[in-house]
Coordinates of C-alpha atoms in Angstrom, one line a residue:
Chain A
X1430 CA 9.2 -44.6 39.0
X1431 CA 12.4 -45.1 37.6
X1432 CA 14.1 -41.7 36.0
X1433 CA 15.5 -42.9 32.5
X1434 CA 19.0 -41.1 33.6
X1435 CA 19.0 -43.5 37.0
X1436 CA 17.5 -41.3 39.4
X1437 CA 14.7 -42.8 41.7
X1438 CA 13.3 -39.6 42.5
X1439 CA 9.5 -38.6 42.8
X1440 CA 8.3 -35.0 42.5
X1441 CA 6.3 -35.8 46.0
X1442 CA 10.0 -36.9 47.3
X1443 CA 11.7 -34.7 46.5
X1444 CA 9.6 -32.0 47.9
X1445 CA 9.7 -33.5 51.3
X1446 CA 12.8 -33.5 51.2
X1447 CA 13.5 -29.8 50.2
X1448 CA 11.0 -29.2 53.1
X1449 CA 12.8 -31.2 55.6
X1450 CA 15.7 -29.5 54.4
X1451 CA 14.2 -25.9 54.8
X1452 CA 12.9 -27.0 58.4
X1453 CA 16.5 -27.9 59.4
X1454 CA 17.9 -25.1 58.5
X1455 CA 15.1 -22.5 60.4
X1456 CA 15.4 -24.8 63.9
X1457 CA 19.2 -23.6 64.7
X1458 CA 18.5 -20.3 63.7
X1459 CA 15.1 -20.2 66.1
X1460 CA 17.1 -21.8 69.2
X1461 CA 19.6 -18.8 68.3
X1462 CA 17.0 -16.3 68.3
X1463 CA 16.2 -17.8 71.9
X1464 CA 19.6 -17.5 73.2
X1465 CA 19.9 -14.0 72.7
X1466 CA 16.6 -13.1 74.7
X1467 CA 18.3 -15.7 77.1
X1468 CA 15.2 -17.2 78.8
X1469 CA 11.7 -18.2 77.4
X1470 CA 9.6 -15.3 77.2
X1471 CA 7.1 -15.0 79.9
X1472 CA 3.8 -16.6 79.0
X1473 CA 0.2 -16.0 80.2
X1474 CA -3.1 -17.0 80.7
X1475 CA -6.4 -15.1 79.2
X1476 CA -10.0 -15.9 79.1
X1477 CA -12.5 -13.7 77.7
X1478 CA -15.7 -13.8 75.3
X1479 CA -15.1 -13.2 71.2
X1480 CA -18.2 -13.0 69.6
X1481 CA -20.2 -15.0 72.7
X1482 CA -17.5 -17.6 72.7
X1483 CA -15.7 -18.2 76.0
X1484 CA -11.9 -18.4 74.6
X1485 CA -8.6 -19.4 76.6
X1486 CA -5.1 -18.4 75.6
X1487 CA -2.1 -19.0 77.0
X1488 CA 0.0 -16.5 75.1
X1489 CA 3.4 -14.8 74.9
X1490 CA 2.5 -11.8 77.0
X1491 CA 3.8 -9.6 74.6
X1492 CA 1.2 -10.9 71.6
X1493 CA -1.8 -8.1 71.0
X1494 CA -5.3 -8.3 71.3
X1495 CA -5.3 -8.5 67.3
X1496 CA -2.9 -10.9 66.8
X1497 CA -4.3 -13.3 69.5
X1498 CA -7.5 -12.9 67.2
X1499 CA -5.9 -13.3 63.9
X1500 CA -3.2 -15.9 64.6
X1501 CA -4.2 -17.6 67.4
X1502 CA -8.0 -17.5 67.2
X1503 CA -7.1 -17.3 63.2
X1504 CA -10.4 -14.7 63.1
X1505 CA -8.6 -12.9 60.3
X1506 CA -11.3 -10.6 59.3
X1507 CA -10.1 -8.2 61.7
X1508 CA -6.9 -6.6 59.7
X1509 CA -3.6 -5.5 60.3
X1510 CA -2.6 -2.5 59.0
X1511 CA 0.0 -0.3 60.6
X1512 CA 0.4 -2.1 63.9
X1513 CA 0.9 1.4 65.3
X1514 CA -2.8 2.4 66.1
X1515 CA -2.8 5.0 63.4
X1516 CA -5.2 3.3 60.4
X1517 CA -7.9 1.6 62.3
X1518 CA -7.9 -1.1 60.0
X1519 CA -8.0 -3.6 63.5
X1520 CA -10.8 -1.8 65.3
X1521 CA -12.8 -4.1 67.4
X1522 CA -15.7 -3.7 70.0
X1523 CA -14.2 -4.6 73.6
X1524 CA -17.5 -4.4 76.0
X1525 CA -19.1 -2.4 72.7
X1526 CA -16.6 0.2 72.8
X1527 CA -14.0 0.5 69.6
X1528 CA -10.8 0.3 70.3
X1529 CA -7.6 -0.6 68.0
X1530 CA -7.0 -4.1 68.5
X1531 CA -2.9 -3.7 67.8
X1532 CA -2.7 -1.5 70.7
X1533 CA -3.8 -3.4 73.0
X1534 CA -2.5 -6.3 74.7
X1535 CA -4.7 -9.5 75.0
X1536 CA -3.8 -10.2 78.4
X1537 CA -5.0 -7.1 79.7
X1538 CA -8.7 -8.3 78.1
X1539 CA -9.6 -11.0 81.1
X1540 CA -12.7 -11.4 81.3
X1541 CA -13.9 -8.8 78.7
X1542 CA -16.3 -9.3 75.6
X1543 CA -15.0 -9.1 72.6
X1544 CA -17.1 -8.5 69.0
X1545 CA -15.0 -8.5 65.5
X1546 CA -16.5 -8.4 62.4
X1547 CA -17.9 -11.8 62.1
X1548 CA -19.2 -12.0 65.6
X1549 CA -21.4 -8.3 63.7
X1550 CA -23.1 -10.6 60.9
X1551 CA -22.4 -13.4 58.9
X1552 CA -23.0 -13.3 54.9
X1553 CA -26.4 -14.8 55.1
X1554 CA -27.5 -12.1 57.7
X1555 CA -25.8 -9.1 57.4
X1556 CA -25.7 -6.6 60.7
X1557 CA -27.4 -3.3 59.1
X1558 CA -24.1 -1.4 59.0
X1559 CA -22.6 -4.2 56.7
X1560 CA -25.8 -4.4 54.6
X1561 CA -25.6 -0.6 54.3
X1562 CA -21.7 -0.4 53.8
X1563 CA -23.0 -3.1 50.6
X1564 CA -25.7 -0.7 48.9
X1565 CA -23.8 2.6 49.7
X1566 CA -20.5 0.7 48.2
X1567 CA -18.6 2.0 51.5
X1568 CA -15.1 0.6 50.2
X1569 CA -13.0 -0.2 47.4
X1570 CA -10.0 -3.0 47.8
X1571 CA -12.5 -3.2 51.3
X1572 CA -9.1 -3.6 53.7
X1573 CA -10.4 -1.3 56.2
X1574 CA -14.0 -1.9 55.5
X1575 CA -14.1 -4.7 58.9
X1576 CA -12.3 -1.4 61.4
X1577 CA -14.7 0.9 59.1
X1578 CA -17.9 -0.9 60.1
X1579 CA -17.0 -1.9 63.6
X1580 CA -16.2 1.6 64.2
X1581 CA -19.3 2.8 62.5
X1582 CA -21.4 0.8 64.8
X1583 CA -19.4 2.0 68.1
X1584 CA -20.3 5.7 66.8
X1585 CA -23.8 5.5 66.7
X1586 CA -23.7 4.1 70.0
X1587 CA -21.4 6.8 71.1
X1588 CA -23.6 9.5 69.5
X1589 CA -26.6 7.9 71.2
X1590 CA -25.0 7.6 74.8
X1591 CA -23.7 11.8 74.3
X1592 CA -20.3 11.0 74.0
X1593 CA -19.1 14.7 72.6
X1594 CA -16.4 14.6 69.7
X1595 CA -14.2 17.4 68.3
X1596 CA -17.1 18.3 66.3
X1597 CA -19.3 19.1 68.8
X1598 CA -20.3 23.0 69.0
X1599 CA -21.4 22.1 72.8
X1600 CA -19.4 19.4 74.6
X1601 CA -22.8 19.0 77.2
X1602 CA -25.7 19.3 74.7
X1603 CA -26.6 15.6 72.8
X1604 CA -24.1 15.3 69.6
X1605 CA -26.2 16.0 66.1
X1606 CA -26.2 13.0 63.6
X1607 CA -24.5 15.8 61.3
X1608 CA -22.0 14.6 58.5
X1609 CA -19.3 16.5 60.3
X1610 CA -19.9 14.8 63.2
X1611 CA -19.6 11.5 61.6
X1612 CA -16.2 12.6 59.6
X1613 CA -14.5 13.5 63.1
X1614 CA -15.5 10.4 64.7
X1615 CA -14.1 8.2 61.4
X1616 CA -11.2 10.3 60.8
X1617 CA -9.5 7.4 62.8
X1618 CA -10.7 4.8 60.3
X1619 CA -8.2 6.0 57.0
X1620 CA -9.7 4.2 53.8
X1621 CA -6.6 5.0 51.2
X1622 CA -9.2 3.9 48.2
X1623 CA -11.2 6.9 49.4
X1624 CA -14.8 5.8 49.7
X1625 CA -15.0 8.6 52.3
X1626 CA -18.3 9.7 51.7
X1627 CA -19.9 6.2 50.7
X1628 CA -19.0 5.4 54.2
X1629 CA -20.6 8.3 55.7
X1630 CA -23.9 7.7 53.2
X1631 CA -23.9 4.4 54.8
X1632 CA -23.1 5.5 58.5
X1633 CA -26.1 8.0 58.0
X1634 CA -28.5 5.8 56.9
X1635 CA -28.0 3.2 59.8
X1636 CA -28.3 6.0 62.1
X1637 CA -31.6 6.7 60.5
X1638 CA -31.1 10.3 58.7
X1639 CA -31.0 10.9 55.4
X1640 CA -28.0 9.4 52.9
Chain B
X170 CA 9.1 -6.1 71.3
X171 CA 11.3 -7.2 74.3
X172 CA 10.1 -9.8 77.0
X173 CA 8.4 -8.4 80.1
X174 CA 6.3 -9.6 82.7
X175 CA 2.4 -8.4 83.1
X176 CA 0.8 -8.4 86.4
X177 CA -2.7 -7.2 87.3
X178 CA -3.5 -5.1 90.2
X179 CA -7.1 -4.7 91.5
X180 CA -6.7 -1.5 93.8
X181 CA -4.6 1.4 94.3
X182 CA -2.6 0.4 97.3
X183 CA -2.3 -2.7 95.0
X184 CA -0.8 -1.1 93.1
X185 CA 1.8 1.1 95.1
X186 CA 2.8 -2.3 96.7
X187 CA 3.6 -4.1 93.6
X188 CA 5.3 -0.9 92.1
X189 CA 7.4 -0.2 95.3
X190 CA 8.6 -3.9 94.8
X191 CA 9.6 -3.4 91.3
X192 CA 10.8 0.0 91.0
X193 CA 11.2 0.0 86.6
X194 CA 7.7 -1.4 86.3
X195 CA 5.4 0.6 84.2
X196 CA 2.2 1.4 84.3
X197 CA 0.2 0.2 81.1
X198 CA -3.4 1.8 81.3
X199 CA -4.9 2.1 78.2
X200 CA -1.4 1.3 76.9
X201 CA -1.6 3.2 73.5
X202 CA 1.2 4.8 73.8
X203 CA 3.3 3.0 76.0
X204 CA 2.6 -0.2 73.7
X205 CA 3.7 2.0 70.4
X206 CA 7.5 2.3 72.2
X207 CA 7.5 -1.2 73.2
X208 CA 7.3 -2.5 69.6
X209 CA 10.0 0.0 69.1
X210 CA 12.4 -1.8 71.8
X211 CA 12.6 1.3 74.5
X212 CA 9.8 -0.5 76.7
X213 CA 10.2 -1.6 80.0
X214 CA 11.0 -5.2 81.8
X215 CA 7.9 -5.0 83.4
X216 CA 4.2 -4.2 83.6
X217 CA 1.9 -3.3 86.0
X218 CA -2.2 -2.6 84.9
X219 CA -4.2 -0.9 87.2
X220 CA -7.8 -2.4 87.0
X221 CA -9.8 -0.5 90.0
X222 CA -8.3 3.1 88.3
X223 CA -9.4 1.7 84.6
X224 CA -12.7 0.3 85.7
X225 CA -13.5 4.0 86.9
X226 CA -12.3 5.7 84.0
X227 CA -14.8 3.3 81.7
X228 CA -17.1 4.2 84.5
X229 CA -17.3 7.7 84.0
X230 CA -17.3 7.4 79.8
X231 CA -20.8 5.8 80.1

């Protein structure tokens, strides 16, 4: 298309060219970025299950388990929220255990089975914890409603198997499905919206007591 | 975070052997707080997981 002031330029050119431009500009500073750590980092091979898929990485050894999920696996419903294991926001079930996925390293997960939040349910069939987290309305913006509910499914399981918890009046008797019980084993799980108690309505009535 | 190594060890004497050969190696474990001062930049150049010691520990949880 000819520009009435002479200028053969498209809008699709002269994006291409802006992002050809932008690309030339980030490679020097990358090969810099290189230079200083002097060598390639060391890289590493890891196999294990995520929601009954066999998956194989070969990964930066320094990547977590969460962002080997989110970025290279690009299972983003798992979220990053501090990166410094103090939100919850990236809990996971490793082997049916919680743990936060940011402090973790994937390599150190060979050979483990690994459940996020969509290997729980999918939208169509809902695991009960997500159907409950929906009626009890368990979350607001709903950030740290994927750490919320794997968490809240790992608790039951804990409470179930006698794992004792802060709460617990006698560390060797079986834990009570009590609402303080269930506060202490979320207070790792911080929900700034506050749906607190919505959360523990829904925990409870998973667990088969009364919301 | 700065570049390190990770090597797996599957027994205690494992273990001592590897750690003997690389004296600043750490041991990562359950790594949640060792991993916390890595993405600070005070980690070490290498690391060294234990799996027999960490497979007991789960062990005894269930």
């Amino acid at each position: 298309m000819e520009h009435p002031d002479g200028l053969d330029i498209t809008r699709r050119g002269f994006l291409k060219a802006g992002a050809a431009a932008a690309a030339a500009t980030a490679v020097p500073q990358h090969a810099g970025a290189r230079d200083h750590a002097n060598a390639a980092p060391p890289v590493s091979t890891v196999s294990f299950m995520v929601n009954g898929t066999r998956q194989t990485l070969e990964l930066d050894t320094r990547t977590t388990l969460l962002d080997a999920l989110r970025e290279h696996l690009h299972l983003t419903g798992t979220k990053k929220g501090c990166d410094q294991g103090q939100c919850g926001a990236c809990t996971v079930l490793v082997g049916g255990r919680r743990i936060n996925a940011c402090l973790s390293l994937a390599v150190m997960h060979e050979g483990d089975s690994i459940t996020t939040i969509e290997g729980l349910g999918t939208p169509g069939q809902l695991h009960p914890m997500q159907a409950a987290f929906v009626k009890h309305d368990g979350y607001q913006c709903g950030y740290c409603t994927p750490g919320q509910i794997c968490s809240g499914v790992a608790v039951l399981w804990e409470i179930k198997a006698g794992v004792p918890s802060h709460a617990s009046a006698d560390i060797a008797a079986q834990p009570l499905l009590s609402a303080a019980e269930l506060r202490e084993r979320m207070s790792g799980n911080i929900c700034r919206c506050g749906a607190y108690s919505n959360i523990i309505d829904a925990i409870t009535e998973v667990a088969g007591g009364q919301a | 975070m700065k570049a390190f190594t990770y090597e797996r060890v599957h027994s205690v004497a494992e273990a001592v052997a590897a750690m003997a050969r690389t004296p600043d190696a750490k041991f990562i474990a359950g790594g949640t707080n060792l991993l916390d001062l890595m993405k600070l930049h005070t980690g070490p150049r290498f690391l060294r997981i234990c799996v027999g010691c960490g497979r007991r520990h789960r062990a005894a949880g269930r």
